CSV table of C-alpha atoms and ligand atoms in Angstrom, one decimal:
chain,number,residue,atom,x,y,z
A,26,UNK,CA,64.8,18.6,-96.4
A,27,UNK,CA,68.3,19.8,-96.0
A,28,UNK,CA,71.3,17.3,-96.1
A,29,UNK,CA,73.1,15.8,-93.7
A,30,UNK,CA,76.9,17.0,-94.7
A,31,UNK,CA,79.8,16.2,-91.9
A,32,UNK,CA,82.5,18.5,-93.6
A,33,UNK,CA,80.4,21.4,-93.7
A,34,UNK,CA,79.1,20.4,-89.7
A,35,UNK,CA,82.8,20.1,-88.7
A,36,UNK,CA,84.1,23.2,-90.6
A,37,UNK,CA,81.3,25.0,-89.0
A,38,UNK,CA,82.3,23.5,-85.4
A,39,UNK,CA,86.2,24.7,-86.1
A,40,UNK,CA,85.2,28.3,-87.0
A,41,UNK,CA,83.2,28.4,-84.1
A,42,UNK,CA,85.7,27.0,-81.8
A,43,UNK,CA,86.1,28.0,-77.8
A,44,UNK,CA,87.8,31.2,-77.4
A,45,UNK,CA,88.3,32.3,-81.2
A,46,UNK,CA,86.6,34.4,-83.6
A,47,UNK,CA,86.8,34.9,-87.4
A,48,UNK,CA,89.0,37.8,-89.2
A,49,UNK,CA,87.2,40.1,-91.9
A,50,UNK,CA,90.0,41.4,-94.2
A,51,UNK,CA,88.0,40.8,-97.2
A,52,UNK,CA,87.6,44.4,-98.1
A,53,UNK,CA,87.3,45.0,-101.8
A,54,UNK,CA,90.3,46.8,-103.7
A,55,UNK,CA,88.0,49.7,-103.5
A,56,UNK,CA,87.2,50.0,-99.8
A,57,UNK,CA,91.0,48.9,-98.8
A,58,UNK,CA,92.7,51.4,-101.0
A,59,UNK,CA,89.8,53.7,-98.8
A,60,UNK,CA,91.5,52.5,-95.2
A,61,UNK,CA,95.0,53.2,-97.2
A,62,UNK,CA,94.1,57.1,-98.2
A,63,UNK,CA,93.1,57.6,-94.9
A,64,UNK,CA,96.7,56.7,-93.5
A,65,UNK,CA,98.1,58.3,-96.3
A,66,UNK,CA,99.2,54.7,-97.6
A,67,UNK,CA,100.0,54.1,-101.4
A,68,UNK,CA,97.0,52.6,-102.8
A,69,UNK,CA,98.5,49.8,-105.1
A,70,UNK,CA,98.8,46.2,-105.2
A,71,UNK,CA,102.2,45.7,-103.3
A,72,UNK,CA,100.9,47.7,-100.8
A,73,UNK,CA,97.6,45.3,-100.2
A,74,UNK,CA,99.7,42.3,-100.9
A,75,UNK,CA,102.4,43.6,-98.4
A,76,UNK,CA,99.7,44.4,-95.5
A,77,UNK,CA,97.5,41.2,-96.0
A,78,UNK,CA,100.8,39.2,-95.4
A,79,UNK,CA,101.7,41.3,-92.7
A,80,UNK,CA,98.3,40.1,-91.0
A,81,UNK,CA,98.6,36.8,-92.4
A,82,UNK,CA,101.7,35.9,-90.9
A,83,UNK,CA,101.3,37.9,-87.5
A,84,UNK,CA,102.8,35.5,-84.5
A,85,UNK,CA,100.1,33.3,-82.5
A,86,UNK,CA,97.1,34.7,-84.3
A,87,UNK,CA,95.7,31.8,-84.6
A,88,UNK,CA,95.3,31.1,-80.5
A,89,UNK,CA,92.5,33.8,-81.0
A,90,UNK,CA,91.2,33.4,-84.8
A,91,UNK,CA,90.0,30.4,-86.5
A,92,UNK,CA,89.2,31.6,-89.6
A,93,UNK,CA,90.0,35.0,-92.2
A,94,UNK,CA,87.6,36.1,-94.9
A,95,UNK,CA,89.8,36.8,-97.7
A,96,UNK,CA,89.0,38.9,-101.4
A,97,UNK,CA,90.0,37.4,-104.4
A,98,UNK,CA,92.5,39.1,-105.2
A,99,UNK,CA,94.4,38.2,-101.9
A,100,UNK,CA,93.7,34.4,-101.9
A,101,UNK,CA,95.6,34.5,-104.9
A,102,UNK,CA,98.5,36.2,-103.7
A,103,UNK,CA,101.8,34.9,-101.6
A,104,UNK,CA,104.3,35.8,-99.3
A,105,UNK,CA,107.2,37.9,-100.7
A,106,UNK,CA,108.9,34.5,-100.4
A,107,UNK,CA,106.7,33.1,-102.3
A,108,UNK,CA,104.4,30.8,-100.1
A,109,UNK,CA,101.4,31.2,-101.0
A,110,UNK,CA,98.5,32.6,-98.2
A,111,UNK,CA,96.4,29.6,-98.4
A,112,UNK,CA,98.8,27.6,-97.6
A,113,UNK,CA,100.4,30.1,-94.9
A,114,UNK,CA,97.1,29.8,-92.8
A,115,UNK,CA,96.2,26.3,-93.1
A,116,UNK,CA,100.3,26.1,-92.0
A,117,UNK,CA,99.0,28.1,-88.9
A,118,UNK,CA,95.8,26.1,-88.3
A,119,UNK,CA,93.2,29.0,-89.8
A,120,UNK,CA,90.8,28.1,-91.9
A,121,UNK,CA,90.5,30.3,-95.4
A,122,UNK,CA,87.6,31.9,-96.4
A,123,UNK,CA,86.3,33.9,-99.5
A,124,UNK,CA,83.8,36.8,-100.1
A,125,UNK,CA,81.9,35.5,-102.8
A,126,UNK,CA,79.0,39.0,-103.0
A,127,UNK,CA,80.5,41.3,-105.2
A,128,UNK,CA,79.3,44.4,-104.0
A,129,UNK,CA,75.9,46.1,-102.9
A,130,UNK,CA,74.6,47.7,-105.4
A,131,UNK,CA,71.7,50.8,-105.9
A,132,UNK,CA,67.9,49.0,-105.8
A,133,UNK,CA,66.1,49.8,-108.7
A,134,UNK,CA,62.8,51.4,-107.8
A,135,UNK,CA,64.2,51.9,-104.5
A,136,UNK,CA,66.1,55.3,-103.5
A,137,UNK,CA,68.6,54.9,-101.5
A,138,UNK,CA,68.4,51.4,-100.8
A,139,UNK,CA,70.7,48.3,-102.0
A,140,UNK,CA,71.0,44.7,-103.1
A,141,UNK,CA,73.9,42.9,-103.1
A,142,UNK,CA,75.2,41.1,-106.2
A,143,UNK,CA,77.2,38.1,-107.3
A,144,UNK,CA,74.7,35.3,-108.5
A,145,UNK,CA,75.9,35.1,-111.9
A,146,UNK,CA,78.3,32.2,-112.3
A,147,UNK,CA,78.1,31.9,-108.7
A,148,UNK,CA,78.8,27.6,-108.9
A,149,UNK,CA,81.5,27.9,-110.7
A,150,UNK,CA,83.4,30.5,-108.7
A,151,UNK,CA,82.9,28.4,-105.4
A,152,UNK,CA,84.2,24.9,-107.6
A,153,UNK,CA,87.2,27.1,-108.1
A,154,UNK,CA,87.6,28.5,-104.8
A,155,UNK,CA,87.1,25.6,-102.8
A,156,UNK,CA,89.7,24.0,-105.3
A,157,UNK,CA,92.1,26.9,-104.2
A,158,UNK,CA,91.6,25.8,-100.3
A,159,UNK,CA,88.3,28.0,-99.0
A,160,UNK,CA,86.3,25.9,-97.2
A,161,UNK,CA,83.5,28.8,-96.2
A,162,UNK,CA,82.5,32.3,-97.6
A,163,UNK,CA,80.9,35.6,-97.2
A,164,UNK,CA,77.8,37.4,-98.6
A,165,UNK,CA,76.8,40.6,-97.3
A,166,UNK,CA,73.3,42.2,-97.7
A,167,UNK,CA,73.1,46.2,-96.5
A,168,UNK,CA,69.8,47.2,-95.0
A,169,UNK,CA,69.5,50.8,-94.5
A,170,UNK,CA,67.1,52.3,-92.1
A,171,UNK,CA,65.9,56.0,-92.9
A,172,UNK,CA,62.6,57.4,-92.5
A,173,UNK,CA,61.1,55.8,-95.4
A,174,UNK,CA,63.2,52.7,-95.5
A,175,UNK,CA,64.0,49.6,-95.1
A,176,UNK,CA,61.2,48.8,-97.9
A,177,UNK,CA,59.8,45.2,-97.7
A,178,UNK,CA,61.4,45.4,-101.6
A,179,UNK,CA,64.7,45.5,-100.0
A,180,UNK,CA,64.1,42.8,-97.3
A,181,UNK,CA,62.5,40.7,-99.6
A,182,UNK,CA,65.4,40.6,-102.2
A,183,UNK,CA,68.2,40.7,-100.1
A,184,UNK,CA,67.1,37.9,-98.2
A,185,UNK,CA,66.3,36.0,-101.3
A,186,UNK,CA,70.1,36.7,-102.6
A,187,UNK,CA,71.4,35.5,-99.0
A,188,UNK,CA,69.3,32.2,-99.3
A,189,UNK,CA,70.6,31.3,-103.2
A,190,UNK,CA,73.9,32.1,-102.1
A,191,UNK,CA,74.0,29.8,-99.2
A,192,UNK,CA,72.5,26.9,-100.8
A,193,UNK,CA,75.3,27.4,-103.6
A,194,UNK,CA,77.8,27.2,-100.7
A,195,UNK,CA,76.7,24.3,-99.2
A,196,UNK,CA,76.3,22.4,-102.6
A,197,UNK,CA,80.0,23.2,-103.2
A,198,UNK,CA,81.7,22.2,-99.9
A,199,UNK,CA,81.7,26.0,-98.4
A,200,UNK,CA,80.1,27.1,-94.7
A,201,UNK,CA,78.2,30.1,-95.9
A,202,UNK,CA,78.5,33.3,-93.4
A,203,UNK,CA,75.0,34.8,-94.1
A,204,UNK,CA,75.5,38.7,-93.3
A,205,UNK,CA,72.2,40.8,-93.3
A,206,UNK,CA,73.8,44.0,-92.1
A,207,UNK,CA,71.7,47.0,-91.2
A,208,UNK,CA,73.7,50.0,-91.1
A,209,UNK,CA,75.0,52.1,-87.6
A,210,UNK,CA,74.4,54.7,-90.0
A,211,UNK,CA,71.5,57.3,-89.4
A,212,UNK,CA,69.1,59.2,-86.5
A,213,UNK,CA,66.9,55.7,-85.6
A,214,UNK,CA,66.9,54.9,-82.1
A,215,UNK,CA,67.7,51.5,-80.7
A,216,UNK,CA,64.2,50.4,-81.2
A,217,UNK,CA,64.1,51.2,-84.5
A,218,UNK,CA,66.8,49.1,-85.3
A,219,UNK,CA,65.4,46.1,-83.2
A,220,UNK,CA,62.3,46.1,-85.1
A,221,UNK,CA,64.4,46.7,-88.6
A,222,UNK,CA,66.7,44.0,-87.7
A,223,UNK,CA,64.4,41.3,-86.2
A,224,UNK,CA,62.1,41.6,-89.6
A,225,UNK,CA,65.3,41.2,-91.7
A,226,UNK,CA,66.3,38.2,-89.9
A,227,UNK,CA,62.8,36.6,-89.9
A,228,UNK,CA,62.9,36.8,-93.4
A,229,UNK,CA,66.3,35.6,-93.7
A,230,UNK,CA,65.3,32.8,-92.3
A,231,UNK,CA,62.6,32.3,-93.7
A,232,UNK,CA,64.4,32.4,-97.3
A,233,UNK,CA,67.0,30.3,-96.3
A,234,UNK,CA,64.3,27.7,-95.0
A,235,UNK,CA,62.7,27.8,-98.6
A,236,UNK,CA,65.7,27.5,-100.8
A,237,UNK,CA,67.0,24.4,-98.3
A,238,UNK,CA,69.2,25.9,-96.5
A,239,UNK,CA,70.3,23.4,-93.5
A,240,UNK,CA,70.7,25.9,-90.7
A,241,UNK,CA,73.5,23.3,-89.2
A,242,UNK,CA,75.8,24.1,-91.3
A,243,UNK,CA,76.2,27.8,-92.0
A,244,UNK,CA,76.9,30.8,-89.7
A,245,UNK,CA,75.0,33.9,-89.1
A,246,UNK,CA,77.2,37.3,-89.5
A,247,UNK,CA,74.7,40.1,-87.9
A,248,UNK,CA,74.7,44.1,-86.6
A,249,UNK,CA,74.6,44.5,-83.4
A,250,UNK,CA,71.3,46.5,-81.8
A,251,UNK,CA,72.3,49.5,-81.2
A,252,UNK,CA,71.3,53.2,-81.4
A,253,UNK,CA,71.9,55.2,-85.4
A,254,UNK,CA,74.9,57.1,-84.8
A,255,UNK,CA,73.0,60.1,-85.1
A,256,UNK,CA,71.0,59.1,-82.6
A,257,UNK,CA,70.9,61.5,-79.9
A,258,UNK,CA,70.3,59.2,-77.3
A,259,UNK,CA,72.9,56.5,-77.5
A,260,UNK,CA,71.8,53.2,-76.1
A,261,UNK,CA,74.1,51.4,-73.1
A,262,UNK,CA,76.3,48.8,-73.4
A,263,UNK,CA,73.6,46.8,-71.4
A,264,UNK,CA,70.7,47.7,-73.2
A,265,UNK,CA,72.8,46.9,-76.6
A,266,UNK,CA,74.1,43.3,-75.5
A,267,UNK,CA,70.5,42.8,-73.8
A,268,UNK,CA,68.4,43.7,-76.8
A,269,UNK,CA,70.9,42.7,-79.3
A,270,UNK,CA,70.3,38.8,-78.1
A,271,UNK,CA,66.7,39.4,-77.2
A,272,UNK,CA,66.0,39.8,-81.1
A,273,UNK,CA,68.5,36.8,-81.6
A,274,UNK,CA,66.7,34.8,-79.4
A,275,UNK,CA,63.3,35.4,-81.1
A,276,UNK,CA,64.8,34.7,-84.6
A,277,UNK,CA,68.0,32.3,-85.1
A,278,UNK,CA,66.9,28.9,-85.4
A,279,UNK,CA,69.0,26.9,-81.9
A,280,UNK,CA,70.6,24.6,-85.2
A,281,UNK,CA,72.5,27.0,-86.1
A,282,UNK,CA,76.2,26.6,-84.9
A,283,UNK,CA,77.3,29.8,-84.0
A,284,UNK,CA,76.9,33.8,-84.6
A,285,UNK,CA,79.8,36.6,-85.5
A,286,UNK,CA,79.3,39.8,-85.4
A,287,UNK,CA,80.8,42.3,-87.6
A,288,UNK,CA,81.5,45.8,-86.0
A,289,UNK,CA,80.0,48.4,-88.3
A,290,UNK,CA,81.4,51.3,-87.7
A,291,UNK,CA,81.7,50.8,-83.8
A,292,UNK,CA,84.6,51.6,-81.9
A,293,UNK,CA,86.9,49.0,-81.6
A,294,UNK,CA,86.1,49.1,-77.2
A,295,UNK,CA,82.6,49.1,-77.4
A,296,UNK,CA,82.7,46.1,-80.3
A,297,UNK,CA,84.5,44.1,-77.1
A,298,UNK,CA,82.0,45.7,-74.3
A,299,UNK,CA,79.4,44.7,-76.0
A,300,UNK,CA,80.2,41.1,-77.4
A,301,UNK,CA,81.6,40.8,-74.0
A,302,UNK,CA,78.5,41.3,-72.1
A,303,UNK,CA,76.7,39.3,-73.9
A,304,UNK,CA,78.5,36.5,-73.8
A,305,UNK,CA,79.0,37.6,-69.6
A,306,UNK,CA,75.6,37.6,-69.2
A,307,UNK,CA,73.5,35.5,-71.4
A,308,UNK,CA,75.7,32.6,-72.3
A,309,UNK,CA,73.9,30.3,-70.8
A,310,UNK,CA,70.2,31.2,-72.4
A,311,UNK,CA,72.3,31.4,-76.0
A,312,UNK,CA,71.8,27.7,-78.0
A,313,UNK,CA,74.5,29.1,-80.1
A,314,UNK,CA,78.0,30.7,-79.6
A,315,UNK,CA,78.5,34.5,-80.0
A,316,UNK,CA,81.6,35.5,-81.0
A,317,UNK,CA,83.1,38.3,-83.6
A,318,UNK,CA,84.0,38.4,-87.3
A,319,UNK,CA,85.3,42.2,-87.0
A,320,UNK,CA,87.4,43.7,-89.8
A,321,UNK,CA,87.9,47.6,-88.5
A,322,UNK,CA,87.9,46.5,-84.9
A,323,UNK,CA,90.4,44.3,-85.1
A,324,UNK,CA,93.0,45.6,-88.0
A,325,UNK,CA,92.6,49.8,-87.4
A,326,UNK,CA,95.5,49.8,-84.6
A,327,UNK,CA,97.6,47.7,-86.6
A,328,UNK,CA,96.8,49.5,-89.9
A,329,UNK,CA,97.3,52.7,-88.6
A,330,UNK,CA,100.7,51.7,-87.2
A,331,UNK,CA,102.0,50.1,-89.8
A,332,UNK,CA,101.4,53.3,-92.4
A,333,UNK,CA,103.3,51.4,-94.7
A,334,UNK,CA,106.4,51.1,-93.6
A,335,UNK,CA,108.1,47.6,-93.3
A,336,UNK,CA,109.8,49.0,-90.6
A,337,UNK,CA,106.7,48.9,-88.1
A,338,UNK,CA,105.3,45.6,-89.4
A,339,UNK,CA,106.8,43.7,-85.7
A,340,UNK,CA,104.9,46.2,-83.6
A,341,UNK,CA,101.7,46.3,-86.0
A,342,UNK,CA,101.5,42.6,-85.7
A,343,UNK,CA,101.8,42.9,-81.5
A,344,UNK,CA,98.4,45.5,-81.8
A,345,UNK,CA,96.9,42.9,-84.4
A,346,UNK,CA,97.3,40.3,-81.8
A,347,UNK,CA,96.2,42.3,-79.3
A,348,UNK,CA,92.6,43.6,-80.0
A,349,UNK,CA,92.2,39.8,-81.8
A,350,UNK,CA,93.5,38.6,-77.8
A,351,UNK,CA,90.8,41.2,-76.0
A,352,UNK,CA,87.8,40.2,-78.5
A,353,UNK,CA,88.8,35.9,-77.4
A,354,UNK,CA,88.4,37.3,-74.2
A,355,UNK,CA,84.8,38.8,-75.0
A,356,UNK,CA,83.8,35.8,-76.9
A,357,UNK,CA,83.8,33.9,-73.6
A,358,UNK,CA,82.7,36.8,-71.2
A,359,UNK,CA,86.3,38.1,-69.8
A,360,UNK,CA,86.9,41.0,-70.8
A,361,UNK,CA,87.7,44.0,-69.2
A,362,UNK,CA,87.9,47.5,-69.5
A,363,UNK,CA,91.3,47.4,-67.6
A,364,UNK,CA,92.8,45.1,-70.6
A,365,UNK,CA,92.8,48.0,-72.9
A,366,UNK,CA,95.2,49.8,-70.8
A,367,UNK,CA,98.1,47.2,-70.5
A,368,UNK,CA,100.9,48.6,-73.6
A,369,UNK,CA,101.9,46.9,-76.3
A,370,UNK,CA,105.2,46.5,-76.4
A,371,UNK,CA,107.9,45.1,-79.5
B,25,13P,P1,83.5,45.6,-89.9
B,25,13P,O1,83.8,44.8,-88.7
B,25,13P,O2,84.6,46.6,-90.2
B,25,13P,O3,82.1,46.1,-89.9
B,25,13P,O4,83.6,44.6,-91.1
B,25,13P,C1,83.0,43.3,-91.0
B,25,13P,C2,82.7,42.9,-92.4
B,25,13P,O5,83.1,41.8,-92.8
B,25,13P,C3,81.8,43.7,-93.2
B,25,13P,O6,81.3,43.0,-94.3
């Protein structure tokens, strides 16, 4: 049986607060020196260090976000004047988080499929963490759907990973976000991916079931379902919110405190349209609350922006704000299209 644990129940409860979502900007040196090259940003550590405080320390974020998922390197890191991060959010009333997986890696036996990694030593990095200030984490499995996957293989052992890690987390003080993603990426339809997607999560939960996982006190991270984006018939933002919690319903135990989405390549509207409509029109069949956890549909206006120059960090932080404001607003079901057209100004 699972234990009773009040910090990890109220930690839950705060990152799932009214109104607020959680940020992603957990993105491995590797994949944020990717989002630099594309804006034609220097790839090095000042630059990362620079741009996670600019985030960090954006005005009023914290009206909208109630938690950010950071990488190791930047939960080690300060403000140039020397504050460090952790204490710059808890200052500001977010919660700090850590990704713990380090990295999906290629499936042996299994072309073109992954499994994530990070086990090793894993109780001794969250001891340290939660020393630093982290009081939940991140571990994300990648389930890709193709004409001959996702294998049960891949199911099987992702899900297994997921379940170890969480049980880790919750021995060690930290709300585990468990994030079985299965890629945007490919020709399926939309019911493709609702049959991919509500397998994974069965076994999900089943795993985490096994290894003792108490389902109060941990928070699922899932993809949306929604049509490959190769597809050539591209789903609604209807039938995506409608089938989307249809498969939630029939999978996600109603202990569980609350569900944030990453985007996955979306755009940064239809991440809101859809998060918006479900919450619009399903909230009150939903035992849990539905919120976000984006990372590219939250930071790419103010990424782009910002280009790395210190002179556009005021107006970066304004966008920043802004899509984190329009995603609150879809968290409870307010959202509208009209919102995206109001400026920004400095
Ligand atoms: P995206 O919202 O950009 O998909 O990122 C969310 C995330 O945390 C992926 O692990």
């Amino acid at each position: 049986m699972s234990k009773y644990a009040p910090e990890l129940i109220s930690t839950a409860k705060a990152m799932m607060a009214e109104g607020k979502g959680i940020l992603a900007m957990d993105e491995s040196n590797g994949t944020c020196n990717k989002r630099f090259e594309q804006q034609d940003i220097a790839t090095t550590v000042k630059n990362r260090r620079t741009y996670r405080e600019l985030i960090l320390t954006c005005p009023n974020l914290s009206d909208y976000i109630s938690g950010a998922i950071l990488y190791d390197e930047t939960i080690r890191q300060s403000t140039k004047s020397g504050v460090s991060f952790v204490k710059v959010m808890q200052k500001a009333g977010m919660i700090p988080g850590i990704k713990l997986d380090t990295g999906a890696k290629n499936l042996a036996g299994h072309k073109d499929e992954k499994i994530t990694e990070g086990l090793d030593g894993l109780r001794d990095r969250i001891a340290e963490y939660y020393q630093m200030g982290a009081r939940f984490a991140k571990w994300r499995a990648v389930i890709t759907i193709g004409e001959a996957t996702p294998s049960d293989a891949c199911i099987e052992a992702n899900a297994y990973g997921l379940a170890r890690y969480a049980a880790l987390c919750q021995e060690g003080g930290l709300v585990p976000i468990v994030e079985p993603e299965v890629l945007i990426d490919g020709k399926h339809t939309i019911e493709r991916c609702y049959e991919v997607t509500e397998k994974t999560l069965h076994e999900v939960f089943r795993h985490l079931y096994v290894q003792n996982v108490a389902y109060d006190q941990m928070i699922l991270k899932p993809s949306m379902v929604i049509s490959g984006t190769g597809c050539s018939t591209q789903a609604s933002v209807e039938q995506v919110a409608t089938e989307t919690i249809r498969c939630l319903l029939n999978t996600v135990p109603p202990a569980v405190p609350g569900i944030a989405f990453l985007s996955g390549g979306q755009s940064q509207e239809r991440s809101s349209a859809h998060l918006n409509y479900m919450n619009a029109k399903f909230k009150s069949q939903c035992p849990w609350r539905v919120t976000f956890s984006y990372a590219r549909a939250i930071q790419q206006p103010a990424l782009e922006h910002w280009g790395g120059n210190s002179a556009n960090v005021a107006k970066a932080q304004k966008l920043l704000l802004q899509r984190a404001k329009l995603n609150s607003a879809a968290s409870k079901g307010t959202y509208t299209q009209k919102m995206e057209k109001k400026p920004v100004l400095v």
